[in-house]
Coordinates of C-alpha atoms and ligand atoms in Angstrom, one line a residue:
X35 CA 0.5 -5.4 38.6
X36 CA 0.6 -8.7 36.8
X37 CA 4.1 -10.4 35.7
X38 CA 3.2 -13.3 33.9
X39 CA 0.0 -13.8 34.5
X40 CA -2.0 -15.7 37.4
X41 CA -2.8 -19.4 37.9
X42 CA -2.5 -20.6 34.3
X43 CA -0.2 -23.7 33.5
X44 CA 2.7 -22.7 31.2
X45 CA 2.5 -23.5 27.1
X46 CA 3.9 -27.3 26.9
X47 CA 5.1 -26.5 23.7
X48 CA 6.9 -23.1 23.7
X49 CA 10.2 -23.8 24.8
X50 CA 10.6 -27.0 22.7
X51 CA 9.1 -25.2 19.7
X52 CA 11.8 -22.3 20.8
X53 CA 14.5 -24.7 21.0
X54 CA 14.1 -26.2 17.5
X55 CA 13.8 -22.8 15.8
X56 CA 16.9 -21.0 17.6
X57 CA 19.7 -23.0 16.1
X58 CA 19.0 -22.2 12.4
X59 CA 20.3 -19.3 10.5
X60 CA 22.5 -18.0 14.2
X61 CA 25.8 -16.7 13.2
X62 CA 28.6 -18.9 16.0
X63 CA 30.6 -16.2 16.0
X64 CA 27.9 -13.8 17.5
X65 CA 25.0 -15.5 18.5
X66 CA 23.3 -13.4 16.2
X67 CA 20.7 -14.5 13.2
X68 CA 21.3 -14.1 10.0
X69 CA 17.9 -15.4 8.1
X70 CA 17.7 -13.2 5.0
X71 CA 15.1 -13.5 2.8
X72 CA 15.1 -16.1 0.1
X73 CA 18.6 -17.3 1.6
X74 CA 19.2 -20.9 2.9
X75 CA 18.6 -19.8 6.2
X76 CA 15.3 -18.6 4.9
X77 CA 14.6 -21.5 3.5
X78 CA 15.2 -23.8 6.6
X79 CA 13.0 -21.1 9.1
X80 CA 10.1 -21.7 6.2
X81 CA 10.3 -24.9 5.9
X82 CA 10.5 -25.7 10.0
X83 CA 7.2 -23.5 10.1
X84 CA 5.8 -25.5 7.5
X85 CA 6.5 -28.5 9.1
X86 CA 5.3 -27.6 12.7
X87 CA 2.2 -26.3 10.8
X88 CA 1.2 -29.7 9.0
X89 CA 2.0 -31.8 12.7
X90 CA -0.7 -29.7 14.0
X91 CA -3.0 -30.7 11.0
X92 CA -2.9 -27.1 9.6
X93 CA -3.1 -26.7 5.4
X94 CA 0.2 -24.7 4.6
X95 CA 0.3 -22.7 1.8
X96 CA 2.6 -20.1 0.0
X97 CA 1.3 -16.7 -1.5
X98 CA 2.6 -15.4 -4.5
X99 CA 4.3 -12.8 -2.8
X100 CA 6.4 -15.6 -0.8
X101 CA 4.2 -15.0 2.5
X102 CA 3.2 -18.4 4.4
X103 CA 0.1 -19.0 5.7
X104 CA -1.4 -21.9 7.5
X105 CA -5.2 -22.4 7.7
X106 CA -6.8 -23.8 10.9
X107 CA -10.1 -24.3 9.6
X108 CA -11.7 -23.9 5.6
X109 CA -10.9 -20.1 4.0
X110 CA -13.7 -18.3 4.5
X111 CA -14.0 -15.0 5.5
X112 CA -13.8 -13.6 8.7
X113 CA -10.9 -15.7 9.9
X114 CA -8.6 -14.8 12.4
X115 CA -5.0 -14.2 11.4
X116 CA -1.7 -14.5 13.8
X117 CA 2.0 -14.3 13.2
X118 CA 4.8 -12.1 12.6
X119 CA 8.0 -12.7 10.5
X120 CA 11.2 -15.4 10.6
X121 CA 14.1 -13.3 8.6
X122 CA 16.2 -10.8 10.7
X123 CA 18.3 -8.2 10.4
X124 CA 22.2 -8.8 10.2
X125 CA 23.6 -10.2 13.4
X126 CA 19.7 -9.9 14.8
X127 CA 18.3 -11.2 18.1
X128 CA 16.2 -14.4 18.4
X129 CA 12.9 -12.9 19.4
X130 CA 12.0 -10.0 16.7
X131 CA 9.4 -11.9 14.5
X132 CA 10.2 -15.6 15.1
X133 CA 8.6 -14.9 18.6
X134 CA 5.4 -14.5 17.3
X135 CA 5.4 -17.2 15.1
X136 CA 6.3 -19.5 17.4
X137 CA 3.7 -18.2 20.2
X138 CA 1.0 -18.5 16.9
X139 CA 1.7 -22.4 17.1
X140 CA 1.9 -23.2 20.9
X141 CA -1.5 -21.0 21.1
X142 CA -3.0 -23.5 18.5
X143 CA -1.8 -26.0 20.6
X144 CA -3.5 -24.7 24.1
X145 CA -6.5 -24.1 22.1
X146 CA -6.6 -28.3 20.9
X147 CA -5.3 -29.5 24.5
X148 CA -9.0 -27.5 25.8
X149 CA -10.6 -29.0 22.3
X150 CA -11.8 -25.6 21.1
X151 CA -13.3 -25.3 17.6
X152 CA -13.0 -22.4 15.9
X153 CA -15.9 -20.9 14.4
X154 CA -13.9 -18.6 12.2
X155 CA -11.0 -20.2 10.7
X156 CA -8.0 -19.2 12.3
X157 CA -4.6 -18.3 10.1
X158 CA -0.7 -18.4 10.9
X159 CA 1.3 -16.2 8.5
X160 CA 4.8 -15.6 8.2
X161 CA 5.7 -12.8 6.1
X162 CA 8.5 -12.5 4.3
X163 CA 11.5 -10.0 4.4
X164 CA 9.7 -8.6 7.4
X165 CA 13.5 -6.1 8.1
X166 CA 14.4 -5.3 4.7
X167 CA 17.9 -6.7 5.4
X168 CA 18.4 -7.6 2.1
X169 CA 16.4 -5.9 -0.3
X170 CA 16.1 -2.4 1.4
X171 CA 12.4 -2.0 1.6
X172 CA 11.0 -3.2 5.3
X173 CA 7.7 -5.2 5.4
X174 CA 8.6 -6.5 1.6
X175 CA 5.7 -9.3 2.0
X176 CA 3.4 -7.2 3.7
X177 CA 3.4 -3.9 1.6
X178 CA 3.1 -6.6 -1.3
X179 CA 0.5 -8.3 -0.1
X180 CA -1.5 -4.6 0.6
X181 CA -0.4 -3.2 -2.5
X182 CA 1.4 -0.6 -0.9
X183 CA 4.8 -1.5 -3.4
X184 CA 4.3 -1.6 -7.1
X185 CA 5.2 -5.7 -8.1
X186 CA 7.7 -4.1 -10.9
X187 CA 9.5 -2.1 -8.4
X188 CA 9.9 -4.3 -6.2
X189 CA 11.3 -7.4 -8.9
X190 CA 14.2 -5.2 -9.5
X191 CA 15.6 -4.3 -6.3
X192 CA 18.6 -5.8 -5.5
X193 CA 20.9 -6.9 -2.7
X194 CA 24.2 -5.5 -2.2
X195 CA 25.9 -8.9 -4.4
X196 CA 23.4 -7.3 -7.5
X197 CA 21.2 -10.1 -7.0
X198 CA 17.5 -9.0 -7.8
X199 CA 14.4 -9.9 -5.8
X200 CA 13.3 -11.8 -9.2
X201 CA 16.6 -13.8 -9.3
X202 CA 16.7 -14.8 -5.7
X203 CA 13.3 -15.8 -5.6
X204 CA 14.0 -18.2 -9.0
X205 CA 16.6 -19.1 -7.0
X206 CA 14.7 -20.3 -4.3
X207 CA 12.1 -22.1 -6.3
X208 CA 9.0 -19.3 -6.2
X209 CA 7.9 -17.5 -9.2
X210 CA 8.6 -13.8 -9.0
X211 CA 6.2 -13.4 -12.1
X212 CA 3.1 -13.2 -10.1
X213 CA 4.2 -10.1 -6.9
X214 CA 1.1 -8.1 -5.9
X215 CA -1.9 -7.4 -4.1
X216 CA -4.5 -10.2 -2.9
X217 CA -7.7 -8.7 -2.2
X218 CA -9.4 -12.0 -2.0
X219 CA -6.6 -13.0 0.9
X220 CA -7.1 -10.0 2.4
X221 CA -11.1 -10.1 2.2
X222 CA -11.2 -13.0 4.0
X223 CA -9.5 -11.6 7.1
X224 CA -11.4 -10.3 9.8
X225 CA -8.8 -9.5 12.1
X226 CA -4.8 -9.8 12.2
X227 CA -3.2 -9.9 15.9
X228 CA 0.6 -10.0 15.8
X229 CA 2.4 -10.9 18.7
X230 CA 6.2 -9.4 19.1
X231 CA 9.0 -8.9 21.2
X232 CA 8.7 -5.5 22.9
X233 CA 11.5 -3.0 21.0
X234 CA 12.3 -0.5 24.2
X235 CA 11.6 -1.0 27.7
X236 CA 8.4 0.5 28.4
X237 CA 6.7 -2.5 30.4
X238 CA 9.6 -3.2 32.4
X239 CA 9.3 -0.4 35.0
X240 CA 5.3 -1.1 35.2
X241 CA 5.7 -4.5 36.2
X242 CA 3.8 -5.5 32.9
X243 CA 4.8 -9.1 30.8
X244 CA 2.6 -7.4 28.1
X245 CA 1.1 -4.8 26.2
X246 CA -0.6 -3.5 23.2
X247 CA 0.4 -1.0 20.7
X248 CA -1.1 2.2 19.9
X249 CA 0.4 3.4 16.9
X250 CA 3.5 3.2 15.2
X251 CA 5.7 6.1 14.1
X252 CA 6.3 7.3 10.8
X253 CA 9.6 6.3 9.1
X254 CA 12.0 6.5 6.1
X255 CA 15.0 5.2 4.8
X256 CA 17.1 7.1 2.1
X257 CA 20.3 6.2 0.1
X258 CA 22.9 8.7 0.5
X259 CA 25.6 8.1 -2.7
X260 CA 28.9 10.1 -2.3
X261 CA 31.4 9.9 -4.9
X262 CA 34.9 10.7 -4.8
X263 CA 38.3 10.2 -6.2
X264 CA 40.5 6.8 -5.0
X265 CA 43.8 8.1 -4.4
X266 CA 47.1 6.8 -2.3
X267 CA 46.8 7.7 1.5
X268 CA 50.4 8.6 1.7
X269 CA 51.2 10.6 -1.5
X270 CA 47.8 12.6 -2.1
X271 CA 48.5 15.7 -0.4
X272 CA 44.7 16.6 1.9
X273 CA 44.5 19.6 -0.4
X274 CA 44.1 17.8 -3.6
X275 CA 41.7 15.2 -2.4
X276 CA 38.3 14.2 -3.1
X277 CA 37.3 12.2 0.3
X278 CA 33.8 11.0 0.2
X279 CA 34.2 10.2 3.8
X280 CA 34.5 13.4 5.1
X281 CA 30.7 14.9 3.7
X282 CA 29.4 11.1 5.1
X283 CA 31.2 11.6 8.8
X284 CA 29.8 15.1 8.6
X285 CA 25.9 13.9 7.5
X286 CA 26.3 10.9 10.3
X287 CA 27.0 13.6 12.5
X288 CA 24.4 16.3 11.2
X289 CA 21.9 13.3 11.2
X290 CA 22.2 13.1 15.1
X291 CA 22.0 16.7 15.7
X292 CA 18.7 16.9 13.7
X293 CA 17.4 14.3 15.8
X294 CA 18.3 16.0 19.0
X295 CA 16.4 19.0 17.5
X296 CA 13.7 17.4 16.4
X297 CA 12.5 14.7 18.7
X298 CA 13.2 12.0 16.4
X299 CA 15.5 9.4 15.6
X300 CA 18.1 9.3 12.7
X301 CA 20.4 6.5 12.1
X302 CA 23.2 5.6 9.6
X303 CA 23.6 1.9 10.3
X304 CA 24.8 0.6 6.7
X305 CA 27.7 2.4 5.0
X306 CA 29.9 0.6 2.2
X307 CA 33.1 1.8 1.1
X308 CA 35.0 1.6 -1.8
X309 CA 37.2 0.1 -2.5
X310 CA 37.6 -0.5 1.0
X311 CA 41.5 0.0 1.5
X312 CA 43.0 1.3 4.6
X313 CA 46.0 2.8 3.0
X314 CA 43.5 4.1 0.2
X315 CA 41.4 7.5 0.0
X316 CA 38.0 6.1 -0.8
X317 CA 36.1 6.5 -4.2
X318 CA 32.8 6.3 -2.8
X319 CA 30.9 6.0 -0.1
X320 CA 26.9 4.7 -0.1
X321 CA 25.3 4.9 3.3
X322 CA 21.5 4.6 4.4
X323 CA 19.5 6.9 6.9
X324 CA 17.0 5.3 8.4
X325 CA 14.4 8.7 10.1
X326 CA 12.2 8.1 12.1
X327 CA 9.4 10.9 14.6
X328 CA 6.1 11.0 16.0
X329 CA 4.5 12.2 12.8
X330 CA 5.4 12.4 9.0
X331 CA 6.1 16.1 9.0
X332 CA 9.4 16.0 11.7
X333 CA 10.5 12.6 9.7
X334 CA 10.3 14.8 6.7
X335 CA 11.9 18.2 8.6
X336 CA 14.8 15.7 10.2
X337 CA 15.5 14.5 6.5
X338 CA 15.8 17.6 5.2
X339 CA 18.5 18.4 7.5
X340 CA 20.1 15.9 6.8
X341 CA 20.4 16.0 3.2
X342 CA 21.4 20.1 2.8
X343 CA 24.4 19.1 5.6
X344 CA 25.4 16.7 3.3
X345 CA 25.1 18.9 0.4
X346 CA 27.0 21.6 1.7
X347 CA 29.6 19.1 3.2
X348 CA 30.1 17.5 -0.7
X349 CA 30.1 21.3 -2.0
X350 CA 33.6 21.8 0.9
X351 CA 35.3 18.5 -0.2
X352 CA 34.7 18.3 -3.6
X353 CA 32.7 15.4 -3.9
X354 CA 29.1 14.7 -5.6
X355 CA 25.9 13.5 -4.0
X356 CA 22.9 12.0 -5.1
X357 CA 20.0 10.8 -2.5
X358 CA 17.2 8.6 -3.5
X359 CA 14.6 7.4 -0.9
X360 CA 14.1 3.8 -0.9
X361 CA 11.0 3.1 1.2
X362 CA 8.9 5.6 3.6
X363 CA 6.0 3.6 5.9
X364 CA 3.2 6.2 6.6
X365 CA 2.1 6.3 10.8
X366 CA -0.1 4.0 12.1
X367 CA -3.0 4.1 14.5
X368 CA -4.4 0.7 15.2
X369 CA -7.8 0.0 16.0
X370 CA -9.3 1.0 18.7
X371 CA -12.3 -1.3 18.9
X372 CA -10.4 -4.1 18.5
X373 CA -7.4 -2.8 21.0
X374 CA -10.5 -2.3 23.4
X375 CA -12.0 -5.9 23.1
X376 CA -8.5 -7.5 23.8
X377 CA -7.6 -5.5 26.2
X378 CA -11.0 -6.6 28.1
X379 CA -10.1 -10.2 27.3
X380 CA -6.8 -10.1 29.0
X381 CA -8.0 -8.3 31.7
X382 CA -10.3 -11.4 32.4
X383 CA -7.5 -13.7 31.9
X384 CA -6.0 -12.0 34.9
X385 CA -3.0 -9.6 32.7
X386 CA -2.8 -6.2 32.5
X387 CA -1.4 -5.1 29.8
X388 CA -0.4 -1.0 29.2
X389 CA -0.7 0.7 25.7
X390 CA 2.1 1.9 24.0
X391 CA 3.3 3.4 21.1
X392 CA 6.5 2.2 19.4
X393 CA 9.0 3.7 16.6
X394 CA 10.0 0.0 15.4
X395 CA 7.7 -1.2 12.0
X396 CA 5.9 -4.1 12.0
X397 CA 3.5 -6.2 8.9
X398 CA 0.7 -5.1 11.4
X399 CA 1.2 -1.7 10.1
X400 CA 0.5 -2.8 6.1
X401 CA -2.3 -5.3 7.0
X402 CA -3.9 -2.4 9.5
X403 CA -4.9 -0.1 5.8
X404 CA -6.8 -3.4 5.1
X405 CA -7.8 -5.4 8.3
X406 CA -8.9 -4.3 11.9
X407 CA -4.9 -5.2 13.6
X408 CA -3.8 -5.5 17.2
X409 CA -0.4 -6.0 18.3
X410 CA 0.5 -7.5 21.9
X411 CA 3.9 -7.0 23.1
X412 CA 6.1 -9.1 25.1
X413 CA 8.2 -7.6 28.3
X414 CA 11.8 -7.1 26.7
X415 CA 13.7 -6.4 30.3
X416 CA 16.5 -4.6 28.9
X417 CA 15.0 -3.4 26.0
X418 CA 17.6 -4.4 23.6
X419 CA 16.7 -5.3 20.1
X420 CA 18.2 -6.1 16.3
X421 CA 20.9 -7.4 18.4
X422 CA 22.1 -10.6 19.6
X423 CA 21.5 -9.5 23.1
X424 CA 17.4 -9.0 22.5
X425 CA 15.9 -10.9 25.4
X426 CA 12.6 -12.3 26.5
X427 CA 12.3 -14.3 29.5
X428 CA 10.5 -17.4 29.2
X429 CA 8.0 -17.0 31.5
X430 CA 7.0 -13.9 30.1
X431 CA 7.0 -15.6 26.6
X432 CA 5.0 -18.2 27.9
X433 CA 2.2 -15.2 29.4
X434 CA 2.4 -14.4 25.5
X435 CA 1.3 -17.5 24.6
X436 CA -1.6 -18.4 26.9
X437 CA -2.7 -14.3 26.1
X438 CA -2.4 -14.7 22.2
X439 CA -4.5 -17.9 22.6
X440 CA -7.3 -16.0 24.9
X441 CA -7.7 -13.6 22.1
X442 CA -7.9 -15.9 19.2
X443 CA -10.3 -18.2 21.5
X444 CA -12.5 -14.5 21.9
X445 CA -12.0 -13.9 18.2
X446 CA -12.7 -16.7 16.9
X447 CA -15.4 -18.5 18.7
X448 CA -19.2 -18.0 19.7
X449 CA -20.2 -14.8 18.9
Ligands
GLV589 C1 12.0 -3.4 11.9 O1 12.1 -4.0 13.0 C2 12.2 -1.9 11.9 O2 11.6 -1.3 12.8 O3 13.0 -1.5 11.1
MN590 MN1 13.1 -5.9 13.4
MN591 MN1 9.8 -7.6 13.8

């Protein structure tokens, strides 16, 4: 079994490109990351990225969807395109998208140090609001980009301060007025590879620093609105009470037992109260499921479940419900030809590298409709992940590294 990979010299540049990029947007308080899209934070990942970029002599640009890209070589078709995503979910780990943007840039630079010339141009892209931590709908940039989000639709969502996409993205100097697809962009992509942090802990018990993915499961995300009556928590007597936490506590728990059932995965990871009071019986309560199964029609049978036990919870407790779905991300097989060739070219550069499938989405799954994709995973040893305590060791970042750059050498030299 290979751990990181046989008699190659380690990436100069990782761990000082790691170094830089780890102290912005990390929350003291709990070493976690709070880089949400179009924030300051945002701004300061973006702008590091740009700057690395345009050391290495790359030509940086911004869509109009907010996505970077920096070109190694002219655009014309058939380049090569790496990278992942810098934002994070609230209190996120380090590794889930900035690692493979930063693995994108120390595998340009092993490529220079051995003065290789790419024949297709190759392309680092950070998308934006990659987690949906702000504006609900995951791979934002990506589905964008692909056309898989009307432009209108997705103007007007809004964080939870009211703030629409629009407004933010005035606010952070890009026009909102031009959101959507970019055939031409996406035409001139041969191939996308995205690196990431593995989300589980597959590789660890093979003895494998990396892998590639399969597929990735099917998954949706719903609003769940309960609405109650405010009321004083000492003189409202629990007959006369409308408590919309009672039907939530009862969906959280139906949501797990559907899961159990159905060999899937149902989370309610964001709830807001209001008005938020301890000695106050709420008015409301919104909270988001996030479903997730092997295919579309369990996601959809797990969902279901989920919503009639909160319906028949709200009928109990006198309280109303109304449930909107605010993204779903269809499964995704990647391709096989292209899984195939990599895996043959890190199997000459002395890694082996098992195939996996994972329920975490990715901006490989929206470019995949449009572009032969390929994902390589990095050994996470504990498997932790949209947490501060997601871990990669360096070595086995490093393995990621001189990997990514044997594929993009393969990719985009000699034919
Ligand atoms: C993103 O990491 C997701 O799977 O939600
Ligand atoms: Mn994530
Ligand atoms: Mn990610």
């Amino acid at each position: 079994m290979t751990g990181a990979g046989p008699g190659r010299r380690p990436s100069p540049t990782f761990a000082g490109l790691w170094r830089e990029l780890e102290r912005l947007g990390r929350d003291p308080q709990t070493g976690g990351y709070r880089r949400f899209s179009w924030t300051p934070a945002d701004a300061a990942c973006r702008a590091w990225f740009t700057g690395q970029a345009e050391q290495r002599g790359l030509a940086v640009e911004t869509d109009n969807n907010g996505n970077l890209w920096a070109w190694w070589g002219p655009k014309r078709p058939g380049a090569v395109a790496t990278g992942s995503h810098l934002d994070s979910v609230p209190d996120g780990g380090a590794f889930d998208g900035p690692l493979g943007v930063v693995s994108a840039l120390a595998a340009v630079d092993l490529l220079k140090d051995k003065t290789f010339h790419p024949e297709r141009s190759v392309v680092l892209a950070a998308f934006t609001e990659e987690e949906g931590a702000r504006f609900g709908v995951p791979c934002l940039g990506s589905r964008l980009l692909t056309g898989a989000v009307d432009p209108d639709a997705a103007r007007v969502l809004t964080d939870d301060a009211g703030t629409t996409l629009a407004d933010a993205m005035v606010a952070a100097g890009q026009d909102p007025g031009y959101l959507g697809p970019r055939d031409d962009l996406l035409d001139g992509i041969g191939a996308f590879v995205e690196l990431h942090v593995e989300q589980g802990r597959a590789l660890a018990p093979q003895g494998a620093a990396l892998g590639l993915a399969e597929a990735i499961w099917p998954h949706g995300r719903w609003r769940f609105d309960f609405g109650g009556r405010a009321d004083h928590a000492g003189t409202a007597r629990l007959a006369d009470r409308r408590d919309p936490m009672l039907p939530y506590a009862g969906t959280a728990l139906a949501a797990r037992r559907a899961a159990e059932q159905n060999g899937a995965v149902a989370t309610f990871g964001k709830v807001i109260v209001e008005p938020n009071g301890t000695n106050a019986v709420p008015s409301a309560v919104r909270a988001w499921l996030d479903a997730r199964a092997p295919d579309e029609a369990t996601v959809a049978d797990t969902f279901n479940a989920v919503r009639s036990a909160a319906e028949s919870f709200c009928e109990q407790h006198g309280v109303t419900l109304s449930v909107r779905q605010e993204s779903f991300t269809p499964l995704v097989r990647f391709d096989a030809a292209l899984r195939d060739r990599i895996a043959g070219t890190l199997a000459a550069a002395g890694f082996s590298a098992p195939v996996l499938p994972t329920a975490a989405g990715h901006d490989a799954g929206f470019l995949a409709a449009r572009v032969p994709t390929a994902m390589l995973f990095v050994r996470n040893p504990t498997g932790i992940s949209h947490s501060p305590a997601e871990h990669a060791d360096l070595a086995d970042c490093e393995a990621g590294v001189r990997a990514l750059a044997a594929v993009l050498e393969d990719l985009a030299g000699p034919e």
